[in-house]
C-alpha angles and dihedrals in degrees: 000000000000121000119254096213087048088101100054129107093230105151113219107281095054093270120146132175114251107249080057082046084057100044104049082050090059083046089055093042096054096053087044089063087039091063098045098049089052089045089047095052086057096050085043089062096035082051098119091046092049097049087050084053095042093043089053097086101054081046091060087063097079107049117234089240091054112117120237099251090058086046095062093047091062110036121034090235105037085242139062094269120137128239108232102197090174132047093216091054092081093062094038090055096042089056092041094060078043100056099039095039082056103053077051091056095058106042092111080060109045084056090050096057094034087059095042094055093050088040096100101059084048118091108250090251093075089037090083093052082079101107089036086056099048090042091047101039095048095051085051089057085050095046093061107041085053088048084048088049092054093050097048107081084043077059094050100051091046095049084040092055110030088072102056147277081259093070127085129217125229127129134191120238091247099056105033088045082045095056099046095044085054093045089048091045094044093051088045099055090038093060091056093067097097082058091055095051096050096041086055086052096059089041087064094235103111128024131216086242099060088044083057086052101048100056104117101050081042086068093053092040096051094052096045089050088055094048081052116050095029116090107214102045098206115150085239089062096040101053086046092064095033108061098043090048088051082048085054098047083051096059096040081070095049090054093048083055098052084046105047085046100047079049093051090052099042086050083049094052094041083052098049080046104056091037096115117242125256120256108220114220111252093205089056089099100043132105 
């Protein structure tokens, strides 16, 4: 199999002009949206299933012992059904959970471009972590959006009560698939938070030690991201996302640390290598 970046001018360090810079990025974008238009088709024809998977969650408000006349109280229909308001809102959905269940979809992808296109400024040493950084990275972005997908009834039945009894339920398709797909997306983003650290510590940019620094401001950072970027806002999920993503900050400097150290080893035994070696002197042992 012949290599794709065979054809490129890159000079022996990694190093590439910049028209070859641009034109590797619009490489890597195309086969991003590749990616996401094939992963969309196959959410556009899952599209029942995914909707059932999407809609549970709002069912789980209303427990299966309840009786019917509790039901109804808390949902309009005494079910998990929900109110369309505009005709157009159906098709809109349907290529809504198709568009974002593509870009899901290609998420393995999307990291593998995006590591390919930074490879070359990286030592050779951490060029061969490609396929560890798209495999990791991608289950991290699977493990949060199933962690979101957890939380979210908790969040429902907080945002349902803490009205009123007063209050009905009854959502329409648009906002509540909207909500969930924000709160997957967040936690999924969010999880990818330890990648980013370590990816900025073999770019040079940040070190471990200033991680270790920056500890305090990290934890209020982290929870102001969250309240952010989550769309509920209740303390529960809040404190779901916040405390992984400090984990994750945790063992990002742990990781600076191996590396640094494993660094610091390999530069001692090139140095021991490259001390020249003593001559010894030949007249010592003559008279």
């Amino acid at each position: 199999m012949s290599d794709p970046d065979a054809g490129r001018s890159r000079s022996d360090d990694g190093t590439m002009p910049l028209m070859e810079h641009l034109v590797e990025l619009r490489s890597r974008l195309i086969k991003c949206i590749l990616a996401v238009v094939a992963g969309a088709i196959v959410c556009w024809v899952l599209y029942p299933q995914i909707l059932d998977l999407l809609v549970q969650p709002y069912c789980d408000l209303v427990p299966e012992e309840a009786v019917a006349e509790e039901a109804a109280r808390q949902n309009l229909f005494g079910g998990c059904e929900l109110l369309v308001l505009d005709p157009l809102e159906p098709f809109s959905v349907r290529l809504t959970v198709a568009g974002y269940g593509g870009l899901t979809l290609a998420v393995p992808v999307v990291l593998w471009q995006v590591w390919r296109f930074v490879q070359p400024g990286l030592y050779p040493r951490e060029r061969r972590n490609a396929a560890a950084f798209t495999v990791v990275g991608a289950l991290l972005f699977a493990l949060g959006a199933g962690l979101a997908y957890w939380s979210i009834p908790r969040a429902l039945n907080f945002l349902s009560t803490i009205g009123g009894e007063d209050l009905v339920t009854g959502f329409s398709p648009a906002k509540y698939l909207g909500f969930v797909i924000k709160m997957m997306a967040a936690f999924g983003i969010g999880f990818e938070f330890p990648i980013l650290l370590v990816f900025l510590q073999m770019s040079g940019i940040i070190h471990y030690r200033q991680l270790i620094r920056a500890r305090r401001f990290a934890i209020v950072g982290i929870v102001s991201l969250v309240a952010v970027i989550t769309p509920s806002g209740d303390p529960f999920t809040l404190m779901v996302l916040s405390v992984p993503m400090y984990l994750f900050y945790e063992a990002a400097i742990g990781i600076g640390w191996l590396r640094a150290r494993r660094e610091r080893r390999v530069a001692a035994e090139e140095t021991s290598e490259d001390a020249p070696v003593p001559v010894e002197d030949g007249s010592a042992g003559e008279d």
